[in-house]
mmCIF file of C-alpha atoms in Angstrom:
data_model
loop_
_atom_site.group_PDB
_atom_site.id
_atom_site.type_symbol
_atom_site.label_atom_id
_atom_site.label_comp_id
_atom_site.label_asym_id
_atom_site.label_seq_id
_atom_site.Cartn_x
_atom_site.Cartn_y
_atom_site.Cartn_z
ATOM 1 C CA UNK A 223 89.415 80.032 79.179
ATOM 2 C CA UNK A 224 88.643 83.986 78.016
ATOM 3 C CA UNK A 225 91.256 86.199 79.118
ATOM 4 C CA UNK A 226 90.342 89.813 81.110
ATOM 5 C CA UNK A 227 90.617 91.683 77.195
ATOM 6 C CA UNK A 228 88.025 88.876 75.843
ATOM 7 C CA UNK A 229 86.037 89.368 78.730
ATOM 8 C CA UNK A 230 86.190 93.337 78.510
ATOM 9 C CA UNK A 231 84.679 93.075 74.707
ATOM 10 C CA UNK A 232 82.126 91.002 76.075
ATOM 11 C CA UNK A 233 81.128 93.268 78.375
ATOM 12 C CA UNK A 234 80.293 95.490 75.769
ATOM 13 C CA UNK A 235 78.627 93.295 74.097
ATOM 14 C CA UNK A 236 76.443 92.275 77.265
ATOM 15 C CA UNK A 237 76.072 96.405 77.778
ATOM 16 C CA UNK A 238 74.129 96.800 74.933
ATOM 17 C CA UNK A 239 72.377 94.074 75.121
ATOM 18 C CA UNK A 240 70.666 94.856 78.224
ATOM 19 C CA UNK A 241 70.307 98.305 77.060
ATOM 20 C CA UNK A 242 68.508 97.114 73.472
ATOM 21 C CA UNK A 243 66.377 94.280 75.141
ATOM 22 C CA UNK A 244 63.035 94.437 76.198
ATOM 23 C CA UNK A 245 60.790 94.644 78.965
ATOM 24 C CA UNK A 246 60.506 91.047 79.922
ATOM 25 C CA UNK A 247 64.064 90.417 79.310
ATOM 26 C CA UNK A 248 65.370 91.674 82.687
ATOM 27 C CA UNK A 249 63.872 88.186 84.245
ATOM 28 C CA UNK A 250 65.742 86.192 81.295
ATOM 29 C CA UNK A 251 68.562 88.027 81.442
ATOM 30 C CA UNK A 252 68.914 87.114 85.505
ATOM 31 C CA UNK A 253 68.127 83.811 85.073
ATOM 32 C CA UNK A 254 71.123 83.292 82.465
ATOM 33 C CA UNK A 255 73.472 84.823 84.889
ATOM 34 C CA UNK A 256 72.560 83.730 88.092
ATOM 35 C CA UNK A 257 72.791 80.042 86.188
ATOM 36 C CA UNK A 258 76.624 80.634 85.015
ATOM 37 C CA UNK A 259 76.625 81.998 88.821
ATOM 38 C CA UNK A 260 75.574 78.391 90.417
ATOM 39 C CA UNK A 261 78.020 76.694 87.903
ATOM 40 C CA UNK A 262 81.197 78.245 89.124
ATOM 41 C CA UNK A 263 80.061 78.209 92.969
ATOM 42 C CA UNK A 264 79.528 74.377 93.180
ATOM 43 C CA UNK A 265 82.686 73.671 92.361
ATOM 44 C CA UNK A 266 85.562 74.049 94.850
ATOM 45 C CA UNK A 267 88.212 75.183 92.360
ATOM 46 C CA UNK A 268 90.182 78.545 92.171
ATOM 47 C CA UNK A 269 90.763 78.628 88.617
ATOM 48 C CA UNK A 270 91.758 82.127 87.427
ATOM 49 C CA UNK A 271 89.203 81.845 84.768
ATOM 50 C CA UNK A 272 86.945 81.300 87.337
ATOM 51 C CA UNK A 273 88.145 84.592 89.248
ATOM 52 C CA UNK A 274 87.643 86.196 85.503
ATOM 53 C CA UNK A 275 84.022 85.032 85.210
ATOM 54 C CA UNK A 276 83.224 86.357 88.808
ATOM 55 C CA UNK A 277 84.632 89.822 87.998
ATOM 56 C CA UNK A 278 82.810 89.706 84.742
ATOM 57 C CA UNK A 279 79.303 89.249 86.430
ATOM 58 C CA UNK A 280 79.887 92.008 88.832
ATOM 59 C CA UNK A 281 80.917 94.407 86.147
ATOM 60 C CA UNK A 282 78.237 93.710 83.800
ATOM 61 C CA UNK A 283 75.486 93.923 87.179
ATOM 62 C CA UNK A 284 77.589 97.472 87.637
ATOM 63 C CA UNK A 285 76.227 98.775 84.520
ATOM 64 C CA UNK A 286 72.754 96.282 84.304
ATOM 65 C CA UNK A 287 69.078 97.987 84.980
ATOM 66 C CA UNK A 288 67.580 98.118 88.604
ATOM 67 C CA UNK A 289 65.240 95.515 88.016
ATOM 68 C CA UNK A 290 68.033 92.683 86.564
ATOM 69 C CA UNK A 291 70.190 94.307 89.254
ATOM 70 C CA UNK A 292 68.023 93.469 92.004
ATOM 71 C CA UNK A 293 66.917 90.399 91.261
ATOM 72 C CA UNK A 294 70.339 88.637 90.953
ATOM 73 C CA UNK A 295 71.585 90.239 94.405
ATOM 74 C CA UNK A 296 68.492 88.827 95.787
ATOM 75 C CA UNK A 297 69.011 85.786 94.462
ATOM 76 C CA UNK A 298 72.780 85.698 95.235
ATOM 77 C CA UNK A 299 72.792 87.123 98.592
ATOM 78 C CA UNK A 300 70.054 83.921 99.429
ATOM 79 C CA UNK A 301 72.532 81.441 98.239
ATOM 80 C CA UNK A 302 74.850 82.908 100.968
ATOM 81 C CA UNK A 303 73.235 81.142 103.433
ATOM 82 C CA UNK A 304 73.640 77.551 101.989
ATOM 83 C CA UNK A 305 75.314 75.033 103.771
ATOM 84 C CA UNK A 306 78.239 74.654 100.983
ATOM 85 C CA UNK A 307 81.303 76.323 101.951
ATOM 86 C CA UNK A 308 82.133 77.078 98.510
ATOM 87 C CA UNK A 309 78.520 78.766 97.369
ATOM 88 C CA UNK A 310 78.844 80.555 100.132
ATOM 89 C CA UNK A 311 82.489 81.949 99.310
ATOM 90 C CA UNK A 312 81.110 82.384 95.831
ATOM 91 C CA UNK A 313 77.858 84.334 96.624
ATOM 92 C CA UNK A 314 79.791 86.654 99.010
ATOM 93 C CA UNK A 315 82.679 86.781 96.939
ATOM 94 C CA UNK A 316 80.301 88.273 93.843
ATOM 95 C CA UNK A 317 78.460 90.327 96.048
ATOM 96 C CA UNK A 318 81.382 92.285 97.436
ATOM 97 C CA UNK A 319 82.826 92.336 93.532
ATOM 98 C CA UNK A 320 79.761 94.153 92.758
ATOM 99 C CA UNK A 321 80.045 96.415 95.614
ATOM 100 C CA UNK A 322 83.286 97.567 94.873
ATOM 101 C CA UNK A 323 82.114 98.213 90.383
ATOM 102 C CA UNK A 324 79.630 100.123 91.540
ATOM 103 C CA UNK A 325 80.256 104.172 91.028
ATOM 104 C CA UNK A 326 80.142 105.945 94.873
ATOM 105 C CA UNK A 327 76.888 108.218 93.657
ATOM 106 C CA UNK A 328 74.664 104.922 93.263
ATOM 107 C CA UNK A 329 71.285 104.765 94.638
ATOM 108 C CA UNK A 330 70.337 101.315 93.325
ATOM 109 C CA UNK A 331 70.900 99.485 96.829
ATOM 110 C CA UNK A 332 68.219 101.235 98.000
ATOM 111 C CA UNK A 333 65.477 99.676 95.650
ATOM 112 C CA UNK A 334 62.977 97.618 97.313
ATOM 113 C CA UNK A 335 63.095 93.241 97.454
ATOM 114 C CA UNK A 336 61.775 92.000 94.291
ATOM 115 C CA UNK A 337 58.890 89.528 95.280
ATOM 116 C CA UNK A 338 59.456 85.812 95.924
ATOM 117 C CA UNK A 339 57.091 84.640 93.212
ATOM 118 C CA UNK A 340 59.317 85.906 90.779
ATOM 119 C CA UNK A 341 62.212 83.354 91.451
ATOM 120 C CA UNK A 342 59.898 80.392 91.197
ATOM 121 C CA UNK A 343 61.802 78.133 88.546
ATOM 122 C CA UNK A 344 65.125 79.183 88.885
ATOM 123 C CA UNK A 345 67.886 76.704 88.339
ATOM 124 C CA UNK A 346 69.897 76.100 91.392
ATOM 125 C CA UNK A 347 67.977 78.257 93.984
ATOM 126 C CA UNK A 348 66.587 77.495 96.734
ATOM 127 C CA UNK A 349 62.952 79.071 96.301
ATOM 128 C CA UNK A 350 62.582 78.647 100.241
ATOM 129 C CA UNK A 351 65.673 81.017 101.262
ATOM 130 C CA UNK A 352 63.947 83.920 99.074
ATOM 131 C CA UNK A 353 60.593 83.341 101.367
ATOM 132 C CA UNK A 354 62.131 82.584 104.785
ATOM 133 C CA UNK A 355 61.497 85.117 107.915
ATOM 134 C CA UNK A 356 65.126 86.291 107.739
ATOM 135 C CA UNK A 357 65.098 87.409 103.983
ATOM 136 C CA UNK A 358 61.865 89.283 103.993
ATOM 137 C CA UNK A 359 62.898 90.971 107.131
ATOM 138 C CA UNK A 360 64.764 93.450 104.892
ATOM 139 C CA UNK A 361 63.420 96.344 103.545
ATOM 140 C CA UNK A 362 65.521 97.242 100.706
ATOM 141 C CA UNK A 363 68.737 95.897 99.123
ATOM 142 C CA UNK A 364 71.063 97.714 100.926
ATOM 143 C CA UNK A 365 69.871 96.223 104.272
ATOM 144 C CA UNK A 366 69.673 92.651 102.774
ATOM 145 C CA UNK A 367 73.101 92.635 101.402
ATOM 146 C CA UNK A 368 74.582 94.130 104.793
ATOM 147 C CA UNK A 369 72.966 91.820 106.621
ATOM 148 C CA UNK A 370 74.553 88.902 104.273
ATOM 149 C CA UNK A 371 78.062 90.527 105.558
ATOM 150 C CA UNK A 372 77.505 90.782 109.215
ATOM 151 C CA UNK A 373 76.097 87.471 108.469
ATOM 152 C CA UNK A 374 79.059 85.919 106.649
ATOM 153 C CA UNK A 375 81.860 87.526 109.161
ATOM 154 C CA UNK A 376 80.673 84.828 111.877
ATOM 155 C CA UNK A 377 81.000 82.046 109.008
ATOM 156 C CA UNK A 378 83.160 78.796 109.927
ATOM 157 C CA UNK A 379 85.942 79.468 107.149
ATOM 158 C CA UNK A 380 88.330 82.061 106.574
ATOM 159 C CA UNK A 381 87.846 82.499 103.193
ATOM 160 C CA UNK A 382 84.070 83.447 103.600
ATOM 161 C CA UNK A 383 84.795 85.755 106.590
ATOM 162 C CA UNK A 384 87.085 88.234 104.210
ATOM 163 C CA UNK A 385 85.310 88.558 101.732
ATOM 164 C CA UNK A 386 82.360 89.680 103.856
ATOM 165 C CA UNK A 387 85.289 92.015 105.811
ATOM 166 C CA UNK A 388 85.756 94.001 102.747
ATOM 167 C CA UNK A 389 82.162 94.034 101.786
ATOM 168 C CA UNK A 390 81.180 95.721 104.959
ATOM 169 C CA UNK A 391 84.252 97.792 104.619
ATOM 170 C CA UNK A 392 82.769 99.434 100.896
ATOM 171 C CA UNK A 393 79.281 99.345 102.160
ATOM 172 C CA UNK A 394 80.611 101.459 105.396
ATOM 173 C CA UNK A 395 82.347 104.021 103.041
ATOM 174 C CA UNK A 396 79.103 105.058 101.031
ATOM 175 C CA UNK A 397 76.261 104.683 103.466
ATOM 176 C CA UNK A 398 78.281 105.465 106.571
ATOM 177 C CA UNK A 399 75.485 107.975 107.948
ATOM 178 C CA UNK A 400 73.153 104.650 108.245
ATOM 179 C CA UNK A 401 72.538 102.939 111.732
ATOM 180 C CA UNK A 402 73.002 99.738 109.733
ATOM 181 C CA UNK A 403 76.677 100.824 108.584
ATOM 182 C CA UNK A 404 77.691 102.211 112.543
ATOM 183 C CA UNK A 405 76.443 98.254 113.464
ATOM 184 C CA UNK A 406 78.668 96.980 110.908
ATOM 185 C CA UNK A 407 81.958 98.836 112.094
ATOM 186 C CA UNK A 408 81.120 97.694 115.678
ATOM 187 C CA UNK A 409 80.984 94.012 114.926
ATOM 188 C CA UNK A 410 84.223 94.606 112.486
ATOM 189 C CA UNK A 411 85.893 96.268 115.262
ATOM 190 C CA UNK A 412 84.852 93.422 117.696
ATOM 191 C CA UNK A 413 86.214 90.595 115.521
ATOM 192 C CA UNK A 414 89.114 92.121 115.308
ATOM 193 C CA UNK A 415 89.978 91.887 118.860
ATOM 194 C CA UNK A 416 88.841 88.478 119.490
ATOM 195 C CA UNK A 417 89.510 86.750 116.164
ATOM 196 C CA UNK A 418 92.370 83.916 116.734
ATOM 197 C CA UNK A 419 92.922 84.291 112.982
ATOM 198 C CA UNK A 420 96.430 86.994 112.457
ATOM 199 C CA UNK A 421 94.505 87.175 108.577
ATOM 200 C CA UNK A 422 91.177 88.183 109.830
ATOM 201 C CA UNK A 423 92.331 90.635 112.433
ATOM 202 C CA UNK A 424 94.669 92.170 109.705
ATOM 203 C CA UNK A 425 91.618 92.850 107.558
ATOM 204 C CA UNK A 426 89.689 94.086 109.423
ATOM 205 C CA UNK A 427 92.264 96.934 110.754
ATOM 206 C CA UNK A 428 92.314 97.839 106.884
ATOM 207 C CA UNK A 429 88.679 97.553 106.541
ATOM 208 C CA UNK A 430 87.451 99.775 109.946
ATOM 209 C CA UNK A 431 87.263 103.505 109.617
ATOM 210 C CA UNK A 432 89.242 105.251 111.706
ATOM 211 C CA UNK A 433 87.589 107.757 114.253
ATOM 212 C CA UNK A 434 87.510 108.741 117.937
ATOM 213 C CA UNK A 435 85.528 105.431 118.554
ATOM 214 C CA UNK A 436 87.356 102.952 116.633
ATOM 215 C CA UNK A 437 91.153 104.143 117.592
ATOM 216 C CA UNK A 438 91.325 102.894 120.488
ATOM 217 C CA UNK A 439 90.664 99.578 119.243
ATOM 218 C CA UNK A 440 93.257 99.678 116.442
ATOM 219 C CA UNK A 441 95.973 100.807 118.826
ATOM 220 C CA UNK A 442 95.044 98.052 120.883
ATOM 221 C CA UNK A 443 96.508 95.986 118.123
ATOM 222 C CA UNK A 444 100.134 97.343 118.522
ATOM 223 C CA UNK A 445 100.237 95.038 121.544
ATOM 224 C CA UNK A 446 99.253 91.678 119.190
ATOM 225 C CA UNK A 447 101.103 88.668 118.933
ATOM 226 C CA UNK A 448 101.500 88.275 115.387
ATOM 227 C CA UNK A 449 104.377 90.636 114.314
ATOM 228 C CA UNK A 450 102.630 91.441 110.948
ATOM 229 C CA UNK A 451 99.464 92.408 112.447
ATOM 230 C CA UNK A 452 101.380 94.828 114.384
ATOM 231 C CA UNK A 453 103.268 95.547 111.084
ATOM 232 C CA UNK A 454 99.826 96.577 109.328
ATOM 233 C CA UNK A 455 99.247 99.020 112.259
ATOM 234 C CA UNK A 456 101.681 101.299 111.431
ATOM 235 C CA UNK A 457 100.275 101.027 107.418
ATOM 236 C CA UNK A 458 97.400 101.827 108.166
ATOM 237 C CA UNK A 459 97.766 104.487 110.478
ATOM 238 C CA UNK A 460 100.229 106.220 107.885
ATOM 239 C CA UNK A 461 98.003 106.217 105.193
ATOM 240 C CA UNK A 462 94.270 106.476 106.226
ATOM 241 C CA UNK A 463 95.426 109.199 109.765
ATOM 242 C CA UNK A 464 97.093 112.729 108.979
ATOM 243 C CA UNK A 465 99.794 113.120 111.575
ATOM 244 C CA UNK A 466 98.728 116.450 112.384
ATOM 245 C CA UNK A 467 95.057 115.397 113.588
ATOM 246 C CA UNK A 468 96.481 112.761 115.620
ATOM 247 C CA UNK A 469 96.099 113.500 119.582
ATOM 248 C CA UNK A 470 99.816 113.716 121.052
ATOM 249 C CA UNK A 471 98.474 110.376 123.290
ATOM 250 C CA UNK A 472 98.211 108.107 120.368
ATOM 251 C CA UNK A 473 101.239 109.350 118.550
ATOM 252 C CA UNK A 474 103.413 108.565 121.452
ATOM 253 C CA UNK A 475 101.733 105.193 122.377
ATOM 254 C CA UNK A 476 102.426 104.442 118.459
ATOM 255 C CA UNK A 477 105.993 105.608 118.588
ATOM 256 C CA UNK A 478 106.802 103.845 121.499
ATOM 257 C CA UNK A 479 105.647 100.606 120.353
ATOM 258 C CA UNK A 480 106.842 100.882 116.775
ATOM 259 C CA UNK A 481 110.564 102.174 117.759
ATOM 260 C CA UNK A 482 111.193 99.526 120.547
ATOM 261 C CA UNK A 483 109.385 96.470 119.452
ATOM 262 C CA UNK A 484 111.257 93.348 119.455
ATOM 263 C CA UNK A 485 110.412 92.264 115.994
ATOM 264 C CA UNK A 486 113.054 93.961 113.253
ATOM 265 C CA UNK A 487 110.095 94.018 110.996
ATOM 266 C CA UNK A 488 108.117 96.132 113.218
ATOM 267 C CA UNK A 489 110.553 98.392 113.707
ATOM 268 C CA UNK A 490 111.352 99.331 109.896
ATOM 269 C CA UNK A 491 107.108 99.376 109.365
ATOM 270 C CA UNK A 492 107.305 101.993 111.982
ATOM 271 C CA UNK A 493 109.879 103.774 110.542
ATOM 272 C CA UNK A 494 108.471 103.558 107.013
ATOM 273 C CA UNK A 495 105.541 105.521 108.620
ATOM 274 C CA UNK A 496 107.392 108.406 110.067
ATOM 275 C CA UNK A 497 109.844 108.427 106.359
ATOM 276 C CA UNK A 498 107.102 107.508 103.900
ATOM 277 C CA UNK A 499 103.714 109.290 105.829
ATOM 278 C CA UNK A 500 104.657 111.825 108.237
ATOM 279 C CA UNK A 501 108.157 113.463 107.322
ATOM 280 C CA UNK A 502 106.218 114.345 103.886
ATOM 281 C CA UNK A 503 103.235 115.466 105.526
ATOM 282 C CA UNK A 504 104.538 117.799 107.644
ATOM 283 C CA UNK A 505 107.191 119.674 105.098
ATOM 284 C CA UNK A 506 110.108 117.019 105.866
ATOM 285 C CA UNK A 507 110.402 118.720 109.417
ATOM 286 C CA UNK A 508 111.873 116.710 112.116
ATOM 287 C CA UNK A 509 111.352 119.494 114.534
ATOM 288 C CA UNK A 510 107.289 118.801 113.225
ATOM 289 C CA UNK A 511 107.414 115.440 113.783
ATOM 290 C CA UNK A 512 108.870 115.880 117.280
ATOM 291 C CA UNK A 513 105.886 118.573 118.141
ATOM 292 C CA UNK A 514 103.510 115.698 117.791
ATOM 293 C CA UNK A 515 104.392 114.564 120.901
ATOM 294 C CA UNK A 516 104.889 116.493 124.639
ATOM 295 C CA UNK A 517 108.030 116.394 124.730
ATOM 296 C CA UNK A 518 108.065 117.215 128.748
ATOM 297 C CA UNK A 519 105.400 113.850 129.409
ATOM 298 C CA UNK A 520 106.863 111.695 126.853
ATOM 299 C CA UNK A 521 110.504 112.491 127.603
ATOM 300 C CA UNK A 522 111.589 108.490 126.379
ATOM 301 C CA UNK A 523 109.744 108.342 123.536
ATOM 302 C CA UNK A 524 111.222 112.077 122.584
ATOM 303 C CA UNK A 525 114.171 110.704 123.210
ATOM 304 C CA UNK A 526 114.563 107.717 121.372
ATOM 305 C CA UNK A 527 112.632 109.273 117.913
ATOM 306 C CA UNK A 528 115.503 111.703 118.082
ATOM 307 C CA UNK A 529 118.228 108.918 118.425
ATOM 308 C CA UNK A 530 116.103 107.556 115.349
ATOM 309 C CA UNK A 531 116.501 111.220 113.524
ATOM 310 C CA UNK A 532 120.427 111.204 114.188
ATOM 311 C CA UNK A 533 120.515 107.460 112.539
ATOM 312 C CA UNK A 534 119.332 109.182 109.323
ATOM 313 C CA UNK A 535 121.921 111.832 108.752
ATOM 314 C CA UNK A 536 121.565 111.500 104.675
ATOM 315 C CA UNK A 537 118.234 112.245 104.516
ATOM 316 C CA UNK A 538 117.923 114.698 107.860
ATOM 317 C CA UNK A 539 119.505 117.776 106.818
ATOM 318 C CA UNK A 540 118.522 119.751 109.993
ATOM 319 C CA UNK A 541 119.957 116.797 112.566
ATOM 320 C CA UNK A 542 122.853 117.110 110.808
ATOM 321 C CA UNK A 543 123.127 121.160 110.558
ATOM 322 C CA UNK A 544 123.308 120.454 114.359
ATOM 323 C CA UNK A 545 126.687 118.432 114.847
ATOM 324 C CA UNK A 546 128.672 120.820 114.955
ATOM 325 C CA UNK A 547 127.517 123.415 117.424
ATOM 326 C CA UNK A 548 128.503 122.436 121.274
ATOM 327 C CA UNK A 549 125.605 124.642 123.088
ATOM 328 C CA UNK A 550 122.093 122.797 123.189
ATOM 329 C CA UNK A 551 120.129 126.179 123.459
ATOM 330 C CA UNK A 552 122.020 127.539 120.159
ATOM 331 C CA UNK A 553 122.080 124.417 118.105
ATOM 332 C CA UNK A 554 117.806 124.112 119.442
ATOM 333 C CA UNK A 555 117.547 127.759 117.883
ATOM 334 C CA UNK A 556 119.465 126.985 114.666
ATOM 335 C CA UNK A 557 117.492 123.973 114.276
ATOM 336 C CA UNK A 558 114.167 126.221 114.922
ATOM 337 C CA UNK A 559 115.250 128.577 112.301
ATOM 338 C CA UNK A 560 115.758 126.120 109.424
ATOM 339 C CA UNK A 561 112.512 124.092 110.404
ATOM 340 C CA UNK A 562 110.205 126.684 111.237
ATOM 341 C CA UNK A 563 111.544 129.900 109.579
ATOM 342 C CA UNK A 564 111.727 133.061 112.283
ATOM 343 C CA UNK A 565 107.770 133.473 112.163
ATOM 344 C CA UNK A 566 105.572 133.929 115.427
ATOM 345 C CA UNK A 567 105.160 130.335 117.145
ATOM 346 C CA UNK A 568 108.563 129.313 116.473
ATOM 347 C CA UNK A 569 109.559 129.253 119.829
ATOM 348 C CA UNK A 570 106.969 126.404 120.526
ATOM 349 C CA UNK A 571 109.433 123.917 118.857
ATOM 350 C CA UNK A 572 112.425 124.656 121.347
ATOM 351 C CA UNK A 573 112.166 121.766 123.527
ATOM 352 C CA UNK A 574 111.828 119.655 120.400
ATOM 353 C CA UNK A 575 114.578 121.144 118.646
ATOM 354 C CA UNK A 576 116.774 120.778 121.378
ATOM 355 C CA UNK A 577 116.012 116.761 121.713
ATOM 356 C CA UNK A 578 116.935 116.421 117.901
ATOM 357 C CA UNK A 579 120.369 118.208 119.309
ATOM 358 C CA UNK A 580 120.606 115.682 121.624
ATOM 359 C CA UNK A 581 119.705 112.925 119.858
ATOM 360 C CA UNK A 582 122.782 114.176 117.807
ATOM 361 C CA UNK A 583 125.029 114.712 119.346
ATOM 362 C CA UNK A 584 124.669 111.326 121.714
ATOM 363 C CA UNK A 585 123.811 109.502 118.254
#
């Protein structure tokens, strides 16, 4: 029943006490915790103390020696392939905790396998999952608790599958030069297309990293059933993609869907991208927003961001600087002039500028 500033002071305490110990307490040490480990994972209960104790064990293995380190992760990442639900959910559950507490420079995932002989005793492990074919076919931590995660994102239950999501996610972001980590975003990418769980396809749009490969895929999603999967789309897009790095193609294909989706929620998610992501971005220019797209080949979806624009008089200035003026190439210029200042290129925007009129005025 220790609440998270009990649990803080006791990390301290466990700190030093690693640090202070000696040579041959490592093993002890791993023992104890791996024990407490088994305790909470054989029993099906959410308790928020037991959430506590988890987060405690994956801080305290943050800041533990390599040797400790390794041997509960070992130990750990074999009791991930129980047949329990809940030691599984558990034992990928403290695994990803750990992987998220540990600082972005650390090299202790690359440490060899301790050997099997060590774990001969332990209390609640299965001695035979540390010596199987599929455990010692891992050369180093890193591998063995990746291949836990690719492992657990085909489990039966929900609740296992993302948890292992947004352990592959962290393990992508600091070893994403590694053929293991390119394997990992290619079976995230894959699940989420085919999932028929809305929650697992949702995480793993937040988990995947977004490049020329995986794009396509997340775009793919705009066209989901779920409304809210669509919904976390457009979050993601506005804040892991600067708008101007985005190819013209994929900015129209997202305005399209997001401004003329059938689902109200959609709609305002999309919005809150282009208010909340792009507008600051790109200097609060509506004119800039506009450039993202060709205007001349995307002609609708020009048209009906620029309807948007004019439905946000209060907080577009330059839509409504253009009201009042009746010609479309003078109220274009004016708009160029207060966007884009009279500096060389400013003539690129004129087409744009001159949608925002219309927009406008037909708004």
């Amino acid at each position: 029943q220790c609440s998270m500033a009990q649990h803080s002071s006791a990390l301290k305490r466990l700190s030093k006490l690693t640090k202070s110990s000696s040579s041959a307490s490592p093993l002890l040490l791993a023992q104890s915790l791996f024990t407490v480990f088994a305790r909470i994972a054989l029993s099906s209960k959410r308790e928020p103390t037991r959430e506590r104790s988890i987060k405690l064990g994956a801080k305290w293995l943050a800041v533990a020696d390599a040797e400790m380190f390794g041997l509960v992760i070992a130990a750990v990442a074999a009791s991930s392939q129980v047949s329990s639900q809940h030691v599984r959910f558990r034992s990928v559950q403290l695994l990803r905790e750990v992987l998220d507490e540990l600082p972005e420079d650390s090299e202790v995932l690359g440490d060899p396998l301790p050997p099997a002989k060590v774990f001969k005793g332990w209390q609640y492990l299965d001695v035979e999952l540390v010596s199987n074919t599929w455990f010692r076919s891992h050369d180093c931590l890193f591998s063995l608790v990746s291949g836990v995660m690719r492992a657990r994102m085909s489990d039966r239950h929900n609740a296992v599958r993302l948890q292992a999501i947004a352990g592959c996610a962290r393990l992508h972001d600091d070893h994403a030069e590694c053929d293991l980590a390119a394997d990992m975003m290619h079976q995230l990418t894959t699940l989420m297309g085919e999932s028929d769980s809305k929650e697992i396809r949702k995480a793993c749009i937040h988990a995947i990293t977004l490049d020329s490969v995986t794009m396509p895929h997340l775009l793919a999603r705009l066209e989901d059933v779920a409304a809210d999967v669509r919904c976390t789309v457009f979050t993601v897009m506005g804040a892991k993609v600067a708008p101007n790095a985005l190819p013209t193609r994929y900015a129209a294909r997202l305005l399209k869907a997001g401004l003329t989706d059938r689902d109200a929620s959609v709609r305002k998610a999309a919005t809150k991208m282009i208010q909340s992501a792009w507008l600051p971005a790109l200097g609060r220019s509506e004119v800039a927003v506009m450039a993202m797209l060709n205007v001349e080949r995307d002609a609708d979806v020009a048209e009906d961001l620029a309807k948007y624009f004019s439905t946000q008089a209060k907080s577009s200035a330059s839509v409504a600087r253009l009201r009042p003026s009746r010609d479309a190439l003078h109220a274009a210029a004016a708009a160029m002039q207060a966007n884009e200042g009279e500096g060389e290129g400013g003539i690129d925007k004129l087409a744009e500028a001159a949608f925002l009129w219309r927009g406008a005025v037909e708004g």
